[in-house]
Coordinates of C-alpha atoms in Angstrom, one line a residue:
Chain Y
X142 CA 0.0 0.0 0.0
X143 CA 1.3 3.5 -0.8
X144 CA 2.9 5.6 2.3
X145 CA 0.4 8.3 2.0
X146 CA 2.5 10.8 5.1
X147 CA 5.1 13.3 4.0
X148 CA 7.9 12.5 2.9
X149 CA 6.8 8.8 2.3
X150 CA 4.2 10.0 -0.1
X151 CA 7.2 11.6 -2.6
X152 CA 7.7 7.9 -3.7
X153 CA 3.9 8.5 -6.0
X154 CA 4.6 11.6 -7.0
X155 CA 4.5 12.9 -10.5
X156 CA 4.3 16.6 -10.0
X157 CA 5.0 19.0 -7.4
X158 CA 4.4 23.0 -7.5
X159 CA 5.9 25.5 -5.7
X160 CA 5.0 28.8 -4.3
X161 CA 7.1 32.0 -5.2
X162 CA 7.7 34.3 -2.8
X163 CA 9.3 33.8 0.4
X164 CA 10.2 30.3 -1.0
X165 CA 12.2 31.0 -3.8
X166 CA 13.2 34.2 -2.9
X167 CA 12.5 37.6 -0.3
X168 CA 10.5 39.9 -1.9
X169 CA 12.3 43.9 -1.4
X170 CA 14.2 46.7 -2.7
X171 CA 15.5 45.3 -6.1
X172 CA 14.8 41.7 -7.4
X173 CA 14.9 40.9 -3.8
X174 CA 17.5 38.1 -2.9
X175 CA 16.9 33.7 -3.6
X176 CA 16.5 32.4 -0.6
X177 CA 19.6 30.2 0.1
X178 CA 20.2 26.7 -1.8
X179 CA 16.1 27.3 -3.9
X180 CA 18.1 28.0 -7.2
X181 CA 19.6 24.9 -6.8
X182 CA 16.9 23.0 -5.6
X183 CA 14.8 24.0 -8.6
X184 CA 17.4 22.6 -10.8
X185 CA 17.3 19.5 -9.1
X186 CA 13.7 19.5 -9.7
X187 CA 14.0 20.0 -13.0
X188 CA 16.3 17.4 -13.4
X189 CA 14.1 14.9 -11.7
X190 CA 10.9 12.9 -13.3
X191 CA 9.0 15.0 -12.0
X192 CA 6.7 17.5 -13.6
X193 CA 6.8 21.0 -12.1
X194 CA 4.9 24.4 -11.8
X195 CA 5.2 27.7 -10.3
X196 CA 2.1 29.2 -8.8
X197 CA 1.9 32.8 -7.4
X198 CA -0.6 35.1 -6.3
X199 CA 1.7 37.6 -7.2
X200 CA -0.3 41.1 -7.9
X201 CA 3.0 43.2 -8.6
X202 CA 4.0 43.0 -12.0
X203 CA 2.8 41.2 -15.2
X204 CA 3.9 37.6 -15.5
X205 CA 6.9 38.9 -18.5
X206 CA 8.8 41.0 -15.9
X207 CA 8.5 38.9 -13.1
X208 CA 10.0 35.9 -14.6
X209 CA 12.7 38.2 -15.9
X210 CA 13.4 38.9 -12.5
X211 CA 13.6 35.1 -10.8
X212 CA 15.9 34.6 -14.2
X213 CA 18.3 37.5 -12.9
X214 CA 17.9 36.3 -9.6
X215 CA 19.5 32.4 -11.0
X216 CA 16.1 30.4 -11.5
X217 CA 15.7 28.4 -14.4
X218 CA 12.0 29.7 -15.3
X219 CA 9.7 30.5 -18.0
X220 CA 6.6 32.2 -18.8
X221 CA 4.4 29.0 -19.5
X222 CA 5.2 27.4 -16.2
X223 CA 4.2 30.6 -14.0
X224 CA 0.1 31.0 -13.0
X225 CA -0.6 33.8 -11.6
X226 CA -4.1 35.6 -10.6
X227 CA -4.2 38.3 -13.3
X228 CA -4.5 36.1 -16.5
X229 CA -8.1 34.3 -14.2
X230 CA -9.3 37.3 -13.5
X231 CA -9.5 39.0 -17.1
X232 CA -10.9 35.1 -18.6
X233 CA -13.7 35.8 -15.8
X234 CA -14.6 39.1 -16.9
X235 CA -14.5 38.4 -20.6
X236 CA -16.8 35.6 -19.8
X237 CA -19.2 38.2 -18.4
X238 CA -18.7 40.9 -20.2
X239 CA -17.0 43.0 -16.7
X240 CA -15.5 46.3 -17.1
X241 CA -13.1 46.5 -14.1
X242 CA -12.2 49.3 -11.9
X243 CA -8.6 48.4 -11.5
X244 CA -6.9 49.0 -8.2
X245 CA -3.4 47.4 -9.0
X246 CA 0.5 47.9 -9.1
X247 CA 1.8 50.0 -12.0
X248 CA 3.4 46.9 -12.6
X249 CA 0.4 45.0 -13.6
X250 CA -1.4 47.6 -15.5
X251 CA 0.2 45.9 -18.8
X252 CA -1.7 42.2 -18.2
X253 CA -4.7 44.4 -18.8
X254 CA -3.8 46.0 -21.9
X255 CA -6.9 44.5 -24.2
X256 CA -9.4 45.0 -21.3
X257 CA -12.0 47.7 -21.6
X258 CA -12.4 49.5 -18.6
X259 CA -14.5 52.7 -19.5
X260 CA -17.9 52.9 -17.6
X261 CA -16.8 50.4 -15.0
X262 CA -19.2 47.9 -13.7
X263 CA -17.2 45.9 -11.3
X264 CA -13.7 46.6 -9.3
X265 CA -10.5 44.5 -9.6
X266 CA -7.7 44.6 -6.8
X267 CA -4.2 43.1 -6.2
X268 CA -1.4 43.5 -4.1
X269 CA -1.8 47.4 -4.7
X270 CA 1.1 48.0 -1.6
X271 CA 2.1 51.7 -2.0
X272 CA -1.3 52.6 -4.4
X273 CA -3.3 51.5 -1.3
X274 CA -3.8 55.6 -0.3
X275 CA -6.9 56.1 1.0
X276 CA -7.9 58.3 -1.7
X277 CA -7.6 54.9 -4.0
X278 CA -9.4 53.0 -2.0
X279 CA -11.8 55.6 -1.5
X280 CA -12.1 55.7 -5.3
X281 CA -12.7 52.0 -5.4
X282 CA -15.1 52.6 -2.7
X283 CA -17.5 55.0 -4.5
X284 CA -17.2 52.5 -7.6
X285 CA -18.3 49.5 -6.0
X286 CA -21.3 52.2 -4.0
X287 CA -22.5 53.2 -6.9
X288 CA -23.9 50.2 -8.4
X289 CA -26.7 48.1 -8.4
X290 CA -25.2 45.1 -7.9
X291 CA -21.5 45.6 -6.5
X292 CA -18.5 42.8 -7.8
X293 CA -15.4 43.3 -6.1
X294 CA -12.6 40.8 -7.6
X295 CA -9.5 40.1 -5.0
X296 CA -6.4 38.9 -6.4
X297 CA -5.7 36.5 -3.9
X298 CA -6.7 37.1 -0.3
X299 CA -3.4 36.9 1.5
X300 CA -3.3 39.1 4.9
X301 CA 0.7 40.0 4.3
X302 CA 4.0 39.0 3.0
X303 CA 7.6 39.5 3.9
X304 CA 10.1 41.8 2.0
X305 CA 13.5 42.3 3.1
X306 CA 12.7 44.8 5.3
X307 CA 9.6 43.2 7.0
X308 CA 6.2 42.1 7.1
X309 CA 3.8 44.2 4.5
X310 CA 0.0 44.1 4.2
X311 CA -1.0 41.8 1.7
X312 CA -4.6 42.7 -0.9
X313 CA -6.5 40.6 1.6
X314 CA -6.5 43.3 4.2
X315 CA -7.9 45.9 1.7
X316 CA -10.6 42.9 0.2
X317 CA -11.8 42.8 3.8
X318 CA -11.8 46.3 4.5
X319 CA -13.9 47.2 1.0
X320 CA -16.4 44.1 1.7
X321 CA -17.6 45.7 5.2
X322 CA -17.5 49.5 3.4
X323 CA -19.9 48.2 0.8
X324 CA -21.3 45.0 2.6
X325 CA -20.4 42.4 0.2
X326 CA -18.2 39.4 -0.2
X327 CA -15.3 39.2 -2.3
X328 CA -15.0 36.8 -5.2
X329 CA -11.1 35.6 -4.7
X330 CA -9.3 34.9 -7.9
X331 CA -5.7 33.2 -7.2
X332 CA -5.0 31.2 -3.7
X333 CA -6.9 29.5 -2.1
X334 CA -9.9 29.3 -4.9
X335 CA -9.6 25.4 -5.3
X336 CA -10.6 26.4 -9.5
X337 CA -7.4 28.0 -9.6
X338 CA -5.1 24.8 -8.3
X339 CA -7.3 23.0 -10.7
X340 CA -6.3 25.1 -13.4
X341 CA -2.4 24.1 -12.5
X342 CA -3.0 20.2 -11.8
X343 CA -4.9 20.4 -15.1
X344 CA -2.1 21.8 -17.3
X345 CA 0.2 18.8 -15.5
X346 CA -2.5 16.7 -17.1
X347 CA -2.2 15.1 -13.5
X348 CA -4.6 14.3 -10.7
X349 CA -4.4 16.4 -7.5
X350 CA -3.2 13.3 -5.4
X351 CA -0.3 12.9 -7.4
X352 CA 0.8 16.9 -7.0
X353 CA 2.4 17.9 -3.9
X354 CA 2.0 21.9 -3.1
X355 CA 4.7 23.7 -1.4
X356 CA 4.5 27.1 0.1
X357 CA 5.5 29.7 3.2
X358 CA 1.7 30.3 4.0
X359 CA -0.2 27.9 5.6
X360 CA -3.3 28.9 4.7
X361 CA -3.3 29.5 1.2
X362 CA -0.5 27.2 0.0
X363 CA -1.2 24.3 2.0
X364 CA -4.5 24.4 3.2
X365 CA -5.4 25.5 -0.3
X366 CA -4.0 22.9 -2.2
X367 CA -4.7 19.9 0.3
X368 CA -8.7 21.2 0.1
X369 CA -8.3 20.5 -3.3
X370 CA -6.8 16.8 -2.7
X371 CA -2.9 17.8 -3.3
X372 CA -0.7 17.2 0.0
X373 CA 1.3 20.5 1.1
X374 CA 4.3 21.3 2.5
X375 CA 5.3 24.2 4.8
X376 CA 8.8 25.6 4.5
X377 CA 10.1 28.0 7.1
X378 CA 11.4 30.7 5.1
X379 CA 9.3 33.6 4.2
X380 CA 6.1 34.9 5.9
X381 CA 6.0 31.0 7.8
X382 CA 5.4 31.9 11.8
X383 CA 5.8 29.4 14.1
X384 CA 2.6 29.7 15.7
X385 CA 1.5 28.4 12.1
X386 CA 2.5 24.7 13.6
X387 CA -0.5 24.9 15.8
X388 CA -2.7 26.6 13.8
X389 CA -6.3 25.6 14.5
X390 CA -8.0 24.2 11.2
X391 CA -5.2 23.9 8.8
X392 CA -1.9 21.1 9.3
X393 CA 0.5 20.9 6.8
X394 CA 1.3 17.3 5.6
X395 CA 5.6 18.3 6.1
X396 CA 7.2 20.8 7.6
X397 CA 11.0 22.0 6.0
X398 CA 13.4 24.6 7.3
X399 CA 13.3 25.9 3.6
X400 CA 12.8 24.5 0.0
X401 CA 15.9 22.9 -0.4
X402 CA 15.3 20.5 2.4
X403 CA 12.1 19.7 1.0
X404 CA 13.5 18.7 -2.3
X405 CA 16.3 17.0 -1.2
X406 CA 13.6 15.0 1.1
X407 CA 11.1 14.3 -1.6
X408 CA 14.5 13.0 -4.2
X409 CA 15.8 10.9 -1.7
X410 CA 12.6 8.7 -1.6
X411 CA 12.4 8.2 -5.3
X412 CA 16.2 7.0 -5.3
Chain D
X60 CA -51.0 53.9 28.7
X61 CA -48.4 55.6 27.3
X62 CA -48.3 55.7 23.6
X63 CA -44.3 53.9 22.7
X64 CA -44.6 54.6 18.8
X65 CA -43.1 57.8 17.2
X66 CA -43.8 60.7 17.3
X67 CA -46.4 59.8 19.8
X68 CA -43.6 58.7 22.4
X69 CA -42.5 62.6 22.3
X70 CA -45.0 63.3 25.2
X71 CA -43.2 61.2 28.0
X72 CA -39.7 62.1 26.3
X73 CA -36.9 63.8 29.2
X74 CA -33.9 64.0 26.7
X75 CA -32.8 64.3 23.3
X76 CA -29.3 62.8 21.9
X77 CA -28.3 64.7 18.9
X78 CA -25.8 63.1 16.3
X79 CA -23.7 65.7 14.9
X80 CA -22.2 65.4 11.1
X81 CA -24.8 64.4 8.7
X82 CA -27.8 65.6 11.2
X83 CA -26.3 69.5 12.1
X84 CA -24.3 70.0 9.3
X85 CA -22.3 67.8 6.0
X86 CA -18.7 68.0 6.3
X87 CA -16.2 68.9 3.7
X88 CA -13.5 71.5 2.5
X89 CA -13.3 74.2 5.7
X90 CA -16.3 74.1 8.1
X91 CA -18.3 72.5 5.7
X92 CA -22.3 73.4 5.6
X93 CA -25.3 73.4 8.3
X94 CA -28.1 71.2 7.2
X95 CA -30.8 73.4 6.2
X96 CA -32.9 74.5 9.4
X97 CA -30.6 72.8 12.0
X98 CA -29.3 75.8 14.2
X99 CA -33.1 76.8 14.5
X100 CA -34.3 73.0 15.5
X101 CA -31.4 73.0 17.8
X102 CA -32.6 76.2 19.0
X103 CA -36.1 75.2 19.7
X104 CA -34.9 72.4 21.7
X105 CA -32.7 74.3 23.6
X106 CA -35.8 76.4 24.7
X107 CA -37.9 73.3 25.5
X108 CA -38.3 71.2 28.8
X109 CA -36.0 68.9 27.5
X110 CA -32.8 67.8 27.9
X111 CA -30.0 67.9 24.9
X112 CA -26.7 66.3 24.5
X113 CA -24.5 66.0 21.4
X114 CA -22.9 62.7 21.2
X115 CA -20.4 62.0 17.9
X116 CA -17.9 59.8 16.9
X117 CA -15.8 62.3 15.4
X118 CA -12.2 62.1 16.0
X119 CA -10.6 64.4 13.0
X120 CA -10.5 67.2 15.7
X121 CA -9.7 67.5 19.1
X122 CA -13.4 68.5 21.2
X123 CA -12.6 72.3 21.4
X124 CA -11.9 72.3 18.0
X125 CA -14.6 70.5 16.8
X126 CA -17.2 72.6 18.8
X127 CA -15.5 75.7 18.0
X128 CA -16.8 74.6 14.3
X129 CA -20.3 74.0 14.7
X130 CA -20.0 77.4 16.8
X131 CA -19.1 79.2 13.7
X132 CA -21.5 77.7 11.8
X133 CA -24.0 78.9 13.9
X134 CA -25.2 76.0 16.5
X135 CA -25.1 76.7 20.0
X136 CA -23.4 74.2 21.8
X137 CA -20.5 74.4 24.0
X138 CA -17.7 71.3 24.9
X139 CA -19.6 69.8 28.5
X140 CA -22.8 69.0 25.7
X141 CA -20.8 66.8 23.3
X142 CA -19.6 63.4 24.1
X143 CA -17.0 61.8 21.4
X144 CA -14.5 58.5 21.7
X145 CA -11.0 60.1 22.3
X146 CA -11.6 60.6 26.1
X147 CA -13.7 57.4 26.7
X148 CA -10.2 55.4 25.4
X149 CA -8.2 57.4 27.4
X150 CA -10.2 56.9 30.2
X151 CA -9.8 53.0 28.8
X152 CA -5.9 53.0 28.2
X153 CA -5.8 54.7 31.8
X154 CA -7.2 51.7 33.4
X155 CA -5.6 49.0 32.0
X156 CA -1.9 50.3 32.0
X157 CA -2.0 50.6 27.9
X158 CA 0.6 52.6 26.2
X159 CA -1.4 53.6 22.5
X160 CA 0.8 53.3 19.3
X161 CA -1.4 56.4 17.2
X162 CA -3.2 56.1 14.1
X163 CA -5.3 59.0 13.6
X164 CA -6.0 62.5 12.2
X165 CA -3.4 65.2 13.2
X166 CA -6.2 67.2 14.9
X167 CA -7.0 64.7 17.5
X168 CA -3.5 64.4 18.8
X169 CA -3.9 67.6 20.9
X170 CA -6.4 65.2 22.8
X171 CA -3.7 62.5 24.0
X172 CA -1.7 65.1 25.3
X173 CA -0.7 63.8 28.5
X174 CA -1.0 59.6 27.5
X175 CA 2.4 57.7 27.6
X176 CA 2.9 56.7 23.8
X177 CA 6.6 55.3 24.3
X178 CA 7.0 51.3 23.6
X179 CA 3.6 51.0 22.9
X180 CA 1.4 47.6 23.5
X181 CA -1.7 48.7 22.0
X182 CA -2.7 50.2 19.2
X183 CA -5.5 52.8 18.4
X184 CA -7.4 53.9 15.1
X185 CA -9.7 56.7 14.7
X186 CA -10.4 58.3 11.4
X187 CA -7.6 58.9 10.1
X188 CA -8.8 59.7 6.8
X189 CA -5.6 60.8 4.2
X190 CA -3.6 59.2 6.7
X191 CA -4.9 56.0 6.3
X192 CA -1.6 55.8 4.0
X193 CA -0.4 52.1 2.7
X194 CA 2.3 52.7 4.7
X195 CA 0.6 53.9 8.5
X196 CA -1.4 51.3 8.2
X197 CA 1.4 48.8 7.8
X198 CA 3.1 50.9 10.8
X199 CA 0.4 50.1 12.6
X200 CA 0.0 46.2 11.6
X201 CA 3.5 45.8 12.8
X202 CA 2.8 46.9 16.3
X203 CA -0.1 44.6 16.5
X204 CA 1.9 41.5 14.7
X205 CA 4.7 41.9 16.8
X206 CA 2.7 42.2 20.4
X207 CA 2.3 38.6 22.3
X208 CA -1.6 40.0 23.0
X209 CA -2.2 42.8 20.6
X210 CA -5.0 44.6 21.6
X211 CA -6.6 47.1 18.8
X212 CA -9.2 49.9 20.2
X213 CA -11.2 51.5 17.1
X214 CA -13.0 54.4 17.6
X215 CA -16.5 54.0 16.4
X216 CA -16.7 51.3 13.5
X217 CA -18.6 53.4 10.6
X218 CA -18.4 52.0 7.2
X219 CA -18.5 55.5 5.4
X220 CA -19.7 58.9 6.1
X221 CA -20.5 61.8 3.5
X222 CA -18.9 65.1 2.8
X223 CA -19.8 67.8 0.5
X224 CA -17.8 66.4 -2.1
X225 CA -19.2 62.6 -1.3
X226 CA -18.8 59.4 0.4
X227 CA -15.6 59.0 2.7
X228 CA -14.8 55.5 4.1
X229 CA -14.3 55.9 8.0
X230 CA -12.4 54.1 10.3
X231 CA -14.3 51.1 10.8
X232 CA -13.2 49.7 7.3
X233 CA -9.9 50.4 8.8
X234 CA -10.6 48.3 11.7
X235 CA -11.6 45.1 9.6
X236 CA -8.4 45.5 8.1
X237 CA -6.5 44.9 10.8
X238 CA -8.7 42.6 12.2
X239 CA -7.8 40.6 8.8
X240 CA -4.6 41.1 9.0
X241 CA -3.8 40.1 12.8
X242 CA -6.5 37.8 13.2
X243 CA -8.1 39.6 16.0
X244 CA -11.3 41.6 17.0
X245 CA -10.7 45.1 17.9
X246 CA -12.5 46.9 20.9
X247 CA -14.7 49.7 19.8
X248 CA -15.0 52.9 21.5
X249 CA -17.8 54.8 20.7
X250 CA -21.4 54.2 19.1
X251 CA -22.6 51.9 18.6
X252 CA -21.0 50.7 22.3
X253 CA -23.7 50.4 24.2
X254 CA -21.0 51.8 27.3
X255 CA -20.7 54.9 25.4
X256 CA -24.7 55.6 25.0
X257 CA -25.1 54.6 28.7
X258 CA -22.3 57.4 29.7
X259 CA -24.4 60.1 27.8
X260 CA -27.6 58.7 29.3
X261 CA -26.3 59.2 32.9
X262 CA -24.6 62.6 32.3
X263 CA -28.4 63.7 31.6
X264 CA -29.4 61.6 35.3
X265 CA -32.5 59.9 33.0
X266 CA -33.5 56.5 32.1
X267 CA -32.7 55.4 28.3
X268 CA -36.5 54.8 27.6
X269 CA -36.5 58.4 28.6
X270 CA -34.5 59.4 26.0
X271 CA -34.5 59.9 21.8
X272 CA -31.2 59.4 19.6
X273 CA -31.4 61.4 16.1
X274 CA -29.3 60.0 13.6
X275 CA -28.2 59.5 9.9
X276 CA -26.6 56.3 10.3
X277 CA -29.0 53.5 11.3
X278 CA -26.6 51.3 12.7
X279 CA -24.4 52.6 14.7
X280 CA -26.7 55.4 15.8
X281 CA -30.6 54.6 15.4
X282 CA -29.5 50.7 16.0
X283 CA -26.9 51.3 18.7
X284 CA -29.4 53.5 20.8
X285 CA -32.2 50.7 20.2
X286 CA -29.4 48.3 21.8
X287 CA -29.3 50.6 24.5
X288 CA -32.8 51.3 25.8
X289 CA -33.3 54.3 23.6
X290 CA -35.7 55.1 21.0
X291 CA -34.0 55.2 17.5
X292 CA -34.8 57.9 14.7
X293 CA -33.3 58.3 11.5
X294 CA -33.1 61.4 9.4
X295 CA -32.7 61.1 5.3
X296 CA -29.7 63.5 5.8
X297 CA -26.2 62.4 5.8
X298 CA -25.2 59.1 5.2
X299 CA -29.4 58.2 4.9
X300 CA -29.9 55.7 1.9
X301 CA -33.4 54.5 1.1
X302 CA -32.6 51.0 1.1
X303 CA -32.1 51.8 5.0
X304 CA -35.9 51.8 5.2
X305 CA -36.0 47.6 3.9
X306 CA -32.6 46.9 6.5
X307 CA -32.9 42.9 7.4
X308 CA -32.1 43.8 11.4
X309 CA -32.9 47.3 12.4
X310 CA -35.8 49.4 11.9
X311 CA -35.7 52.7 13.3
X312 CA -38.6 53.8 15.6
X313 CA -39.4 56.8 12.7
X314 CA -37.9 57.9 9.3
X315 CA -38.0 62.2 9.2
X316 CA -36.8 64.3 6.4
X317 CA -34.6 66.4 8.2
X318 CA -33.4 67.6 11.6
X319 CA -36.0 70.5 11.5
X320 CA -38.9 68.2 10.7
X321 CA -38.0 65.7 13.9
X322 CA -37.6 68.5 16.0
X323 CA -41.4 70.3 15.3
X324 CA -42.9 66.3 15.4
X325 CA -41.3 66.1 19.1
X326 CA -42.5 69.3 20.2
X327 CA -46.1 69.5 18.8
X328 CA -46.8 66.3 20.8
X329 CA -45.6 68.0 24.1
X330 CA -47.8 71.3 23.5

């Protein structure tokens, strides 16, 4: 019968995908900085059987740039492996006929270059960090008041991230605080949304119990892949607290000092 | 038997509680504007048998400040009348030792004069408005994150409130932000507290089924009096939106135009 506990379970693997920030690298002035021994470890990956993803809910900058960046900063990467929130989110609107609002980075404006955002009827927001003034959100605010029916998109729901110099508010802070101005609820596009790790699996042409998710927040990465039938991973690098090893409602199947253990872990079964 | 439905409940009425912006005047650029025949209803009430009290939770200005306004703009009402959040938590942080990391407007500073602020274990939020900056509110998230117990005192929890040049989020979407982000539940000071009602109900030495609340926002301040003992009535000034009139959990005791028109429905029952 097949070990189904971490790192037993590695042996049935046939794809694994991994979080981006805080477990590839710190987010921060700059590209930021790898996180020690992860540009090797995805190497190893690569070299392995195994099929492998990248799966963000990175808000910042279009998918292009940022996988220019985690090639400056040594990770063998491309475009077609990265999923990201902002690609979902303009398939969902096109699909019903949404004109968006858009409270995002600079950095992301360009993902929405063929969108038509005159006369908005809905309101799309990402990790906005710096753009979250209050006259913004206020903006945002009067968009979403103003109609009939109000549709707030959240790209991703995280509550923060770490850069190099700390801990930063992540776009589920300002999802939360725009769902009690207006008294709605959020549709989250990205992490957690179960349709979203479906969309990655999928592309693997795998089935979730032979992916294995690993990430630095317990809530999204893990507990959002293993509700959709993938096991996760923890790694202690990046926004990972460890108060997150008793967390209430969510256990991660491993727990790693960082990526590099993990991989090394999940190889030396297959060996 | 005493009639309990509005305005017929004016007859055995001993005190009026008056909220301020949106029911005396809209706020915006400079004093802003008096609502159309609200000096004179204040006026009238003045010269009744009853009792009057101006209870707020506006904390962009420190008291004397703030009354010195609504002088200019014609009310008569003087700093003893008007009961507002910043010195019911200082009263709070007082008590319990707390040492308040700031997040407010720059004009309700003057009102923590003489409150420790150095190494602080708590944090409070009033409405800050502009300064609600991506970058004070992360301030602020780090105190909390990094306090074994963080404790998080919000002053009032509105969603929005309306100036002359429109809607405003206040401080309460603020507070579920931070909530969000470090997982807690904030203690608010201020309506709809029932704490805070009581202190304005004993400062006039009545009963609360003695006593009227006037007010735009049904929630904090038609609800919140309800909550209290109090009768509730809402003007369609303000913050008023029709679809308060079909609310699933609070009706208020009587729907009025205006200020003016509340005030001559309470006193042609009492002549």
């Amino acid at each position: 019968m097949a070990d189904t506990c971490w790192p037993g379970c590695s042996k049935s693997l046939k794809g694994v995908i991994l979080d981006m920030c805080g477990v590839l690298y710190d987010s921060g002035e700059g590209d930021g900085v790898a996180i020690s021994g992860s540009t090797e470890a995805v190497k190893k990956l690569k070299e392995s059987d195994l099929q492998l993803r990248f799966c963000t809910n990175e808000t910042q900058a279009a998918r292009e740039t940022f996988v220019a960046k985690l090639q400056r900063l040594g990770f063998d990467i491309s475009v077609p492996e990265v999923f990201s929130p902002a690609p979902a989110v303009i398939a969902v609107l096109k699909e019903r006929g949404l004109r968006p609002h858009l409270l995002v980075y600079d950095g992301l404006v360009p993902e929405f270059d063929g969108v038509d955002t005159s006369n908005p009827n809905c309101v799309v927001i990402g990790d906005a960090a710096e753009k979250f003034s209050y006259q913004n959100l206020n903006d945002a605010f009067r968009v979403l008041i103003g109609l009939e029916k109000p549709v707030l998109f959240s790209l991703g729901q995280g509550r923060y991230y770490k850069e190099t110099d700390g801990l930063k508010l992540d776009v589920g802070v300002y999802m939360k605080a725009l769902e009690y101005a207006c008294d709605l609820k959020a549709e989250v596009i990205g992490k957690p949304n179960p349709t979203f790790f479906q969309s990655v699996v999928s592309d693997m042409g795998l089935q979730p119990h032979e992916v294995l998710m690993i990430g630095d927040d317990l809530v999204n990465d893990v507990g959002g892949a293993q509700h959709c039938g993938m096991k996760g991973v923890q790694v202690r690098t990046g926004k990972y607290r460890p108060s997150d090893e008793r967390h209430p409602t969510v256990t991660a199947d491993g727990t790693v000092d960082n990526l590099a253990q993990a991989v090394d872990m999940i190889l030396s079964q297959r060996h």
